[in-house]
Coordinates of C-alpha atoms in Angstrom, one line a residue:
M1 CA 22.6 5.8 -4.4
R2 CA 20.1 4.6 -1.7
K3 CA 20.8 1.2 -0.1
L4 CA 20.2 -2.3 -2.0
I5 CA 20.0 -5.6 -0.1
C6 CA 21.5 -8.7 -1.5
A7 CA 18.1 -10.4 0.0
A8 CA 15.9 -8.6 -1.9
V9 CA 18.3 -9.3 -5.5
A10 CA 18.3 -12.5 -4.7
V11 CA 14.1 -14.1 -5.6
S12 CA 14.6 -11.7 -9.0
V13 CA 13.6 -14.0 -11.7
L14 CA 17.4 -14.0 -13.6
A15 CA 20.0 -14.6 -10.7
A16 CA 20.0 -15.8 -7.7
A17 CA 22.5 -13.5 -6.3
C18 CA 22.7 -15.2 -2.5
S19 CA 23.4 -18.8 -1.5
P20 CA 19.6 -20.6 -1.6
S21 CA 21.5 -21.6 1.7
S22 CA 20.5 -18.4 3.1
G23 CA 16.8 -19.5 4.3
E24 CA 13.6 -17.9 3.3
G25 CA 12.4 -16.1 5.3
E26 CA 9.9 -12.9 3.5
S27 CA 8.9 -9.6 4.4
S28 CA 8.3 -7.6 1.6
A29 CA 9.9 -4.0 1.2
A30 CA 9.0 -3.0 5.2
T31 CA 13.1 -2.2 5.5
D32 CA 14.3 -2.0 2.4
P33 CA 13.7 -0.8 -1.6
P34 CA 13.0 -2.5 -4.2
A35 CA 16.3 -4.6 -5.4
T36 CA 16.2 -3.6 -9.5
S37 CA 20.3 -4.4 -10.1
S38 CA 23.3 -6.2 -8.3
P39 CA 23.7 -5.7 -5.0
S40 CA 25.2 -3.1 -2.8
D41 CA 27.5 -4.5 0.4
E42 CA 25.4 -2.0 2.3
S43 CA 21.9 -3.1 4.2
A44 CA 18.8 -0.1 4.8
D45 CA 18.0 0.8 8.4
G46 CA 15.8 -2.4 9.7
A47 CA 17.4 -4.9 7.7
A48 CA 20.2 -6.5 10.8
D49 CA 20.1 -10.4 10.8
S50 CA 18.4 -12.1 8.0
D51 CA 17.1 -14.9 11.1
A52 CA 15.6 -11.5 12.9
A53 CA 14.2 -9.3 10.2
G54 CA 12.5 -11.3 8.1
D55 CA 14.4 -10.0 5.2
V56 CA 13.3 -10.8 1.4
A57 CA 16.1 -14.5 1.0
P58 CA 16.9 -16.4 -2.0
P59 CA 13.7 -18.9 -2.6
D60 CA 14.4 -23.0 -3.2
T61 CA 15.4 -23.4 -6.4
T62 CA 15.2 -27.3 -6.1
S63 CA 11.0 -26.2 -5.9
P64 CA 8.7 -26.4 -8.5
G65 CA 7.9 -22.6 -9.8
S66 CA 11.1 -21.8 -8.3
V67 CA 13.4 -18.7 -9.4
P68 CA 16.3 -20.2 -11.9
T69 CA 20.2 -18.8 -11.6
T70 CA 21.8 -17.0 -14.4
Q71 CA 22.3 -19.4 -17.4
P72 CA 25.3 -18.8 -19.6
F73 CA 24.2 -17.7 -23.1
I74 CA 23.1 -20.3 -26.1
P75 CA 23.7 -18.4 -29.2
D76 CA 21.1 -21.3 -30.9
T77 CA 17.3 -21.8 -30.4
A78 CA 16.0 -25.0 -29.7
D79 CA 15.1 -25.5 -33.9
G80 CA 18.8 -24.6 -34.6
R81 CA 18.3 -20.7 -35.5
P82 CA 20.6 -18.2 -34.1
F83 CA 18.8 -15.8 -30.7
L84 CA 20.3 -12.9 -32.5
E85 CA 18.5 -13.4 -36.3
L86 CA 15.0 -14.0 -34.4
T87 CA 12.3 -11.3 -34.5
L88 CA 11.6 -9.2 -31.3
L89 CA 8.8 -11.2 -30.5
E90 CA 10.1 -14.8 -30.7
K91 CA 13.2 -13.6 -29.1
I92 CA 10.7 -12.6 -25.8
D93 CA 9.5 -16.4 -26.6
E94 CA 12.5 -18.0 -25.6
F95 CA 13.7 -16.0 -23.4
L96 CA 10.8 -16.4 -21.4
V97 CA 11.6 -20.5 -21.8
R98 CA 14.9 -20.1 -21.1
P99 CA 15.3 -17.1 -19.0
N100 CA 19.0 -15.1 -18.4
T101 CA 20.0 -12.0 -18.4
T102 CA 21.8 -12.1 -21.8
F103 CA 18.8 -12.2 -23.7
A104 CA 16.8 -9.8 -21.2
A105 CA 19.3 -7.2 -22.1
I106 CA 19.3 -8.0 -26.0
I107 CA 15.3 -7.9 -25.7
A108 CA 15.3 -4.5 -23.7
D109 CA 17.8 -3.1 -26.4
E110 CA 15.5 -3.8 -28.9
M111 CA 12.1 -2.8 -27.1
G112 CA 14.1 0.9 -26.7
R113 CA 15.3 1.2 -30.8
S114 CA 12.1 0.4 -31.8
G115 CA 10.6 4.0 -30.9
E116 CA 7.0 1.8 -30.2
Q117 CA 6.0 3.4 -26.6
R118 CA 4.1 0.0 -26.2
W119 CA 7.2 -1.3 -25.1
V120 CA 7.6 0.4 -21.8
A121 CA 5.6 -2.2 -19.1
W122 CA 7.6 -4.3 -20.9
T123 CA 10.9 -3.1 -20.1
L124 CA 9.4 -1.7 -16.7
D125 CA 9.0 -5.4 -15.5
L126 CA 12.7 -6.3 -17.1
L127 CA 14.3 -3.6 -14.9
R128 CA 12.3 -4.5 -12.1
V129 CA 13.0 -8.0 -12.3
G130 CA 16.0 -8.3 -14.5
G131 CA 18.7 -9.5 -12.0
S132 CA 21.7 -8.1 -13.1
R133 CA 23.3 -4.2 -13.6
E134 CA 23.9 -5.0 -16.9
V135 CA 20.4 -5.8 -17.8
S136 CA 18.8 -2.3 -15.5
D137 CA 21.5 -0.6 -17.5
V138 CA 20.1 -1.5 -20.5
A139 CA 16.3 -1.4 -19.6
M140 CA 17.2 2.3 -18.2
R141 CA 18.7 3.3 -21.8
A142 CA 15.7 1.9 -23.9
L143 CA 12.9 3.4 -21.4
Q144 CA 15.0 7.0 -21.8
A145 CA 14.7 5.9 -25.5
L146 CA 11.1 5.5 -25.1
T147 CA 9.8 8.5 -22.9
G148 CA 12.4 10.9 -23.9
I149 CA 13.0 11.3 -20.1
E150 CA 16.2 11.6 -19.3
S151 CA 17.8 8.5 -17.1
A152 CA 19.4 9.0 -13.5
D153 CA 20.8 6.0 -14.4
D154 CA 19.8 4.6 -10.7
P155 CA 18.0 1.9 -10.8
I156 CA 15.5 2.6 -8.3
T157 CA 15.0 6.4 -9.6
D158 CA 14.1 5.5 -13.2
Y159 CA 12.1 2.2 -11.8
V160 CA 9.9 5.0 -10.1
R161 CA 10.1 8.3 -12.6
Y162 CA 9.4 5.6 -16.2
G163 CA 6.9 3.8 -14.4
S164 CA 5.1 6.6 -12.8
W165 CA 5.2 8.0 -16.4
Y166 CA 4.0 4.6 -17.7
R167 CA 0.5 5.0 -15.1
S168 CA 0.4 8.5 -16.0
H169 CA 0.1 7.9 -20.0
G170 CA -2.0 4.4 -19.9
I171 CA -0.7 3.6 -23.1
D172 CA -1.5 0.1 -23.9
P173 CA 1.3 -2.7 -23.7
G174 CA -0.4 -4.7 -26.4
D175 CA -1.7 -8.0 -27.2
D176 CA 1.0 -10.8 -26.5
Y177 CA 1.7 -8.5 -23.0
G178 CA -0.3 -10.6 -20.9
N179 CA 1.6 -14.1 -21.8
F180 CA 5.1 -12.1 -21.0
K181 CA 4.0 -10.8 -17.7
R182 CA 2.2 -13.6 -16.2
T183 CA 5.0 -16.2 -17.3
L184 CA 7.8 -13.8 -15.7
Y185 CA 6.2 -13.3 -12.5
A186 CA 5.6 -17.2 -12.0
Y187 CA 9.3 -17.7 -11.8
L188 CA 8.3 -15.1 -9.0
D189 CA 5.9 -16.8 -7.6
S190 CA 4.2 -20.2 -9.5
Q191 CA 0.5 -19.0 -7.9
Y192 CA 1.2 -15.4 -10.3
D193 CA -0.1 -17.4 -13.3
E194 CA -3.5 -17.7 -12.7
I195 CA -3.5 -14.9 -10.2
L196 CA -2.6 -12.0 -13.0
A197 CA -4.6 -14.1 -15.9
Q198 CA -7.5 -12.7 -13.4
V199 CA -6.3 -8.8 -14.9
T200 CA -7.7 -8.7 -18.6
D201 CA -6.9 -4.9 -18.7
R202 CA -3.6 -5.0 -19.8
V203 CA -2.9 -1.0 -19.0
T204 CA -4.1 -2.3 -15.5
L205 CA -2.0 -5.4 -15.7
G206 CA 1.1 -3.3 -16.7
A207 CA 0.5 -0.8 -13.6
V208 CA 1.0 -4.5 -11.5
Q209 CA 4.5 -4.5 -9.7
W210 CA 5.9 -6.9 -7.5
G211 CA 6.5 -5.6 -4.0
G212 CA 9.6 -7.7 -3.3
V213 CA 7.9 -11.0 -1.9
R214 CA 5.6 -13.8 -2.7
R215 CA 1.8 -14.5 -1.6
G216 CA 1.6 -14.7 1.5
G217 CA 5.1 -13.7 2.4
I218 CA 4.2 -10.9 5.0
P219 CA 2.1 -12.8 7.4
E220 CA -0.9 -12.0 8.1
L221 CA -2.5 -11.4 11.6
N222 CA -4.8 -14.4 12.0
N223 CA -7.5 -13.8 14.8
P224 CA -4.4 -12.3 17.4
E225 CA -4.0 -12.6 21.0
R226 CA -5.7 -9.7 22.8
L227 CA -4.5 -8.0 25.9
T228 CA -6.2 -6.0 28.4
P229 CA -4.6 -2.1 29.2
A230 CA -3.0 -3.3 32.2
Q231 CA -1.6 -6.8 30.9
A232 CA -0.1 -4.6 27.6
D233 CA 2.3 -3.1 30.2
F234 CA 5.2 -3.1 27.1
M235 CA 2.9 -0.2 25.5
T236 CA 4.4 3.7 25.8
P237 CA 1.7 6.4 26.0
E238 CA 3.3 8.5 22.9
E239 CA 2.8 5.3 20.7
L240 CA 0.6 4.7 18.1
V241 CA -2.3 2.7 17.9
L242 CA -5.3 2.2 15.4
G243 CA -7.9 2.2 17.3
F244 CA -11.6 1.5 16.6
V245 CA -15.0 0.6 18.0
I246 CA -17.6 -1.7 16.4
G247 CA -21.1 -2.5 17.9
N248 CA -20.0 -2.7 22.3
E249 CA -16.0 -3.6 21.2
S250 CA -13.2 -1.1 21.2
G251 CA -9.3 -2.2 20.4
A252 CA -6.5 -1.1 19.1
Y253 CA -4.1 -2.2 17.3
P254 CA -0.1 -1.0 17.7
V255 CA 1.2 0.4 14.9
R256 CA 4.8 -1.3 15.2
F257 CA 2.6 -4.4 14.4
L258 CA 0.9 -3.1 11.6
A259 CA 3.2 -2.2 10.4
R260 CA 5.1 -5.8 9.6
H261 CA 1.8 -7.7 9.3
E262 CA -0.2 -5.4 7.4
L263 CA -3.0 -7.2 7.5
A264 CA -5.4 -8.3 10.4
N265 CA -8.4 -10.7 9.7
D266 CA -10.3 -10.4 13.1
V267 CA -13.6 -10.6 14.8
V268 CA -14.7 -7.2 16.5
G269 CA -18.3 -6.8 18.1
G270 CA -19.6 -9.8 16.6
V271 CA -18.5 -8.9 12.8
P272 CA -15.5 -10.5 10.6
V273 CA -13.5 -7.8 9.9
A274 CA -9.7 -6.7 8.3
L275 CA -7.8 -4.5 9.1
G276 CA -5.3 -3.6 6.1
Y277 CA -2.1 -1.2 6.9
C278 CA -0.1 -0.1 4.1
T279 CA 3.0 0.9 5.0
L280 CA 4.0 2.4 1.6
C281 CA 0.9 4.9 1.4
L282 CA 0.7 5.0 5.1
T283 CA -3.0 4.1 5.2
A284 CA -5.1 2.2 7.8
L285 CA -8.5 0.8 6.8
M286 CA -11.3 -1.6 8.9
F287 CA -13.4 -3.4 6.4
D288 CA -16.3 -5.9 6.8
R289 CA -15.5 -9.6 5.7
R290 CA -19.0 -10.4 4.8
L291 CA -20.6 -10.0 1.8
P292 CA -24.2 -9.5 1.3
S293 CA -24.0 -13.3 -0.2
G294 CA -23.8 -14.2 3.7
D295 CA -20.0 -15.5 2.7
V296 CA -17.2 -14.2 4.8
L297 CA -13.7 -13.6 3.3
T298 CA -10.1 -14.1 4.7
F299 CA -7.8 -11.9 3.4
Q300 CA -3.5 -12.4 2.2
T301 CA -0.9 -10.0 1.0
S302 CA -0.9 -10.9 -2.3
G303 CA 2.9 -9.7 -2.5
L304 CA 1.6 -7.0 -5.4
L305 CA 1.7 -3.6 -5.6
M306 CA -0.6 -0.9 -7.7
D307 CA 0.6 2.8 -7.4
S308 CA 2.7 1.8 -4.4
N309 CA -0.6 0.9 -2.6
K310 CA -0.4 -2.8 -1.1
I311 CA -2.6 -5.3 -2.9
M312 CA -4.9 -7.5 -1.3
I313 CA -6.2 -11.0 -2.2
D314 CA -9.0 -13.1 -0.6
N315 CA -8.8 -16.7 0.1
E316 CA -12.1 -17.6 -0.9
T317 CA -12.2 -16.8 -4.6
E318 CA -8.5 -15.2 -5.3
S319 CA -9.7 -11.5 -6.4
L320 CA -7.7 -9.2 -5.8
W321 CA -8.5 -6.3 -4.1
N322 CA -7.0 -2.4 -4.4
H323 CA -6.6 -1.1 -0.8
L324 CA -7.2 2.3 -0.5
S325 CA -10.5 2.1 -1.8
G326 CA -11.7 -1.6 -0.9
T327 CA -12.8 -2.8 -4.1
A328 CA -11.9 -5.5 -6.1
F329 CA -10.5 -5.0 -9.5
A330 CA -9.9 -8.9 -11.0
G331 CA -11.1 -12.1 -9.7
P332 CA -14.4 -13.3 -9.5
L333 CA -15.6 -10.5 -7.2
A334 CA -14.4 -7.7 -9.3
G335 CA -16.6 -4.2 -8.5
T336 CA -17.7 -5.6 -5.1
K337 CA -16.9 -2.8 -2.6
L338 CA -16.3 -4.0 1.2
E339 CA -17.8 -2.2 3.7
Q340 CA -15.6 0.5 6.4
F341 CA -15.7 1.4 9.9
P342 CA -14.1 4.2 10.9
V343 CA -10.4 3.2 11.8
A344 CA -8.3 6.4 14.3
T345 CA -5.1 6.8 14.0
A346 CA -4.0 8.0 18.1
R347 CA -1.3 7.9 20.9
W348 CA -1.8 4.8 23.5
S349 CA -2.5 7.1 26.2
D350 CA -5.1 9.4 24.3
W351 CA -7.5 6.2 23.3
L352 CA -6.8 4.4 26.4
A353 CA -8.2 7.5 28.6
D354 CA -11.1 7.6 25.8
H355 CA -11.7 4.0 25.7
P356 CA -10.8 2.5 29.3
D357 CA -12.1 -0.9 28.4
T358 CA -10.4 -1.3 24.8
F359 CA -8.7 -4.2 24.0
T360 CA -4.7 -4.4 22.4
L361 CA -2.8 -7.1 20.9
D362 CA -0.3 -9.2 22.6
T363 CA 3.2 -9.4 20.8
P364 CA 2.5 -11.7 17.9
P365 CA 4.8 -14.9 17.8
P366 CA 7.4 -16.0 14.9
T367 CA 5.3 -17.5 12.2
F368 CA 6.3 -20.9 11.4
F369 CA 6.4 -22.9 8.6
P370 CA 5.6 -26.4 9.5
E371 CA 4.4 -28.0 6.2
T372 CA 8.7 -26.9 5.3
P373 CA 10.3 -27.0 8.7
E374 CA 13.4 -26.4 7.0
R375 CA 12.3 -22.6 6.3
P376 CA 13.6 -20.3 9.1
P377 CA 10.5 -18.9 10.4
I378 CA 9.8 -15.2 10.4
S379 CA 10.1 -12.6 13.4
Y380 CA 10.7 -8.7 13.2
D381 CA 11.8 -6.4 15.2
Y382 CA 8.7 -4.4 17.0
T383 CA 10.4 -1.4 18.5
P384 CA 8.4 1.3 17.6
G385 CA 9.2 3.2 14.5
A386 CA 11.7 1.0 13.5
A387 CA 9.8 -0.7 10.1
Y388 CA 10.4 1.4 7.6
R389 CA 12.9 3.4 8.9
S390 CA 14.7 4.1 6.1
Y391 CA 11.5 4.6 4.0
Y392 CA 9.7 7.4 5.9
S393 CA 12.8 9.6 6.3
S394 CA 13.3 10.3 3.0
E395 CA 11.7 11.4 -0.1
D396 CA 11.4 8.8 -2.4
L397 CA 9.1 6.2 -3.2
W398 CA 10.4 3.0 -4.0
F399 CA 7.6 1.9 -6.2
P400 CA 5.8 3.6 -9.1
T401 CA 2.7 5.6 -8.8
F402 CA 0.5 8.1 -10.8
E403 CA 2.4 11.6 -11.4
T404 CA 1.3 13.4 -8.7
P405 CA 1.3 17.2 -8.4
D406 CA 2.8 19.5 -6.0
V407 CA 0.5 20.7 -4.0
F408 CA 2.2 18.8 -1.1
E409 CA 5.0 16.4 -0.6
L410 CA 4.4 13.4 -2.4
K411 CA 5.2 11.6 1.1
E412 CA 3.0 14.5 3.1
E413 CA 0.6 12.9 5.6
V414 CA -3.0 14.1 4.7
V415 CA -6.3 13.4 6.4
T416 CA -8.9 12.5 3.8
V417 CA -12.5 12.0 2.6
D418 CA -14.6 10.3 0.2
R419 CA -17.9 11.8 0.7
G420 CA -21.0 12.0 -2.0
G421 CA -18.5 12.1 -4.6
H422 CA -16.7 14.9 -3.6
A423 CA -13.1 14.2 -2.2
L424 CA -11.0 16.5 0.5
A425 CA -7.2 15.6 1.3
L426 CA -6.4 18.0 4.9
R427 CA -3.1 19.1 5.7
L428 CA -2.4 16.6 9.1
A429 CA 0.8 19.4 10.0
A430 CA -1.5 22.1 9.5
L431 CA -4.7 20.6 12.2
E432 CA -2.5 19.6 15.1
G433 CA -3.5 22.4 18.0
M434 CA -6.3 23.6 15.6
D435 CA -9.9 23.2 17.2
P436 CA -12.6 21.7 15.9
F437 CA -14.1 23.8 12.9
V438 CA -16.4 22.9 9.6
Y439 CA -15.9 22.6 6.5
W440 CA -18.2 22.5 3.7
L441 CA -17.1 19.4 0.6
G442 CA -19.3 19.5 -1.6
D443 CA -23.0 20.2 -0.3
E444 CA -22.7 19.1 3.4
P445 CA -21.0 20.9 6.1
L446 CA -18.6 18.6 8.1
V447 CA -16.6 19.2 10.7
I448 CA -12.6 18.3 11.2
V449 CA -11.2 17.4 15.2
P450 CA -7.7 17.1 15.2
N451 CA -6.0 14.8 17.7
Q452 CA -2.3 13.8 18.4
G453 CA -1.5 11.8 15.3
G454 CA -4.8 12.4 13.4
A455 CA -8.2 13.8 12.8
R456 CA -12.1 12.4 12.9
V457 CA -14.6 13.6 10.7
Y458 CA -18.2 14.0 11.5
S459 CA -21.2 15.0 9.6
A460 CA -23.4 18.5 10.2
A461 CA -26.0 17.6 7.6
D462 CA -29.5 17.7 8.2
V463 CA -29.5 18.5 12.6
A464 CA -33.0 18.9 13.6
G465 CA -33.3 21.9 15.0
V466 CA -30.3 23.9 13.4
P467 CA -30.2 25.3 10.5
R468 CA -28.1 24.7 7.5
E469 CA -26.5 28.7 7.2
A470 CA -25.0 28.2 11.1
W471 CA -22.2 25.8 10.0
R472 CA -20.4 29.0 7.8
H473 CA -17.1 27.0 6.3
L474 CA -14.4 27.2 8.3
A475 CA -16.2 27.8 11.7
P476 CA -15.0 27.6 14.7
V477 CA -16.9 24.6 16.7
E478 CA -17.2 24.4 20.5
V479 CA -17.4 20.9 22.0
V480 CA -19.2 19.9 24.9
P481 CA -16.6 18.6 27.5
G482 CA -15.3 14.6 27.0
G483 CA -17.5 15.1 24.0
V484 CA -15.6 13.7 21.4
L485 CA -16.6 9.9 21.1
H486 CA -15.5 7.5 18.6
D487 CA -19.0 7.1 16.8
E488 CA -20.9 10.7 17.5
L489 CA -19.3 14.1 18.5
R490 CA -21.2 16.8 21.1
I491 CA -21.3 20.5 20.5
S492 CA -22.6 22.9 22.2
R493 CA -21.7 26.5 19.6
V494 CA -20.7 27.0 16.5
D495 CA -19.4 30.6 14.8
G496 CA -19.7 31.6 18.5
H497 CA -23.2 31.4 18.0
T498 CA -24.7 29.1 20.8
L499 CA -27.1 25.7 18.8
V500 CA -29.9 25.2 21.5
D501 CA -31.2 26.7 24.4
P502 CA -28.7 25.6 27.3
S503 CA -31.6 26.1 29.6
L504 CA -32.6 23.6 28.1
L505 CA -29.0 21.2 28.9
I506 CA -29.1 19.5 25.5
D507 CA -26.4 19.2 23.6
V508 CA -25.5 18.7 19.1
R509 CA -25.0 15.4 18.4
L510 CA -23.1 14.5 14.7
P511 CA -22.3 11.3 13.9
R512 CA -19.1 10.5 13.1
I513 CA -18.0 9.2 8.9
V514 CA -15.5 7.3 7.4
S515 CA -12.2 9.5 7.1
S516 CA -8.5 7.9 6.8
Q517 CA -5.1 9.0 6.4
S518 CA -2.1 8.3 3.2
F519 CA 0.6 10.0 1.9
W520 CA -0.7 12.9 -0.8
F521 CA 0.8 10.5 -3.9
A522 CA -1.3 7.3 -3.3
W523 CA -4.8 9.7 -1.8
Y524 CA -4.2 12.0 -4.9
G525 CA -3.8 9.0 -7.3
L526 CA -7.3 7.2 -6.7
H527 CA -8.8 11.0 -6.4
P528 CA -7.1 13.3 -8.8
D529 CA -10.2 15.6 -8.2
T530 CA -9.8 16.1 -4.9
E531 CA -10.0 19.1 -3.0
T532 CA -7.0 20.1 -0.7
W533 CA -6.8 22.2 2.6
P534 CA -5.1 24.5 3.2
P535 CA -5.5 26.8 0.5
A536 CA -2.1 27.4 -1.2
D537 CA -1.4 31.1 -0.1
E538 CA -1.4 29.9 3.5
R539 CA 0.8 26.5 3.2

């Protein structure tokens, strides 16, 4: 069984498994899988001392909206009727007023015996935050009965398995589900009641899952301190950075920092931007924080996930945003899509060679909480590769997502493009060592330029003086020396043919388009009709 930590269990709704005196540093599942049952004596990789790793720890049970500890079983309700004689909905109401593990187990068992699949979402929530192994065992048996899928008798495996089944089948959990979910999650963070009230689609609400921390529990970087390359002598040539150029300014955020903080609100080239980094789906996206109205948003980690992808929340309207699409799906800004800027995943040495004037980031200081001085600061191990070590070394997921075809492995890294209603996923490992080549996506020829750690994508549509038929699908492309630039690509030949008269000393320039990288499961969940490369017979 995968490793579970006591700290992650302690923030569950029904049981404080650890001493509340251990502090409240919150870091999400950045080091550990989600706890859905009783704690193990083992710690996951990277979850060293609680004061060094910023792991999830028990909330303050004396504050409003705090998580109650397990209560003794009370057989009678407030009006004197025995709990076991209540209808299922009445039991649920009583449980929400006085949550305890005994009530939770009884409710999960009755949901399973009902045979009604609308209870799958409800039972998943009990499995996720049920607080005891007893609740987990009953919930797993109930989900087996409701879905017909045999339980693995492991809470995390079953949580992902049955949660993915629910997401793929899209079964409406019913009228009363919204109140159940909001009330249950309000014990985790009192803000979740109003936040989740904005999610009006019940199927979507069922897909929203708790990521292991409260809102803001992973502290974002706000206008982070910058360094010149000469000052950043701690950077190693091989470590990965997230590079971007906006206006006349280039920057590179070390992955080791963003893997811990997951969000940065900054201003680059005079443009307010937010870089979101979803460590669970391995995706970095740079958004323009400006709205058409002229208002500027700032973002936080909500502590919630959907399809194993982070949900961002803006502080100005408290709308919820799907990180992978950059679209608000709930709240006042629902339907709003943020503009994106290209981000390159590259080795620090490669980025620096192409952008010697780039800035990078100083090591973030610990996060202190002056309003609650008794709360320990959050600090992290920023060693390259330390964050999510156990997650990346395993083939398994920690959270539910759509059921994903085995075109690639779930955590296969893919370079992705969403362009003109067409989607493409290229296997990153297959690109390594390849020269630039043409790929036709829909009716647009693209040029794929692999690099160490990723790839850049440029559009070859409507290039002056070059006929469309010159861009044969998968044809090799010859790049002018030094012609791989962040915002454009300079090329001289395609498919062995010179594009212009060499005596004119003119090369063809292609504009960069937005592409990204992610794990296969995350891209498929958002783009089920995506094209994939290489073809099946070449894998």
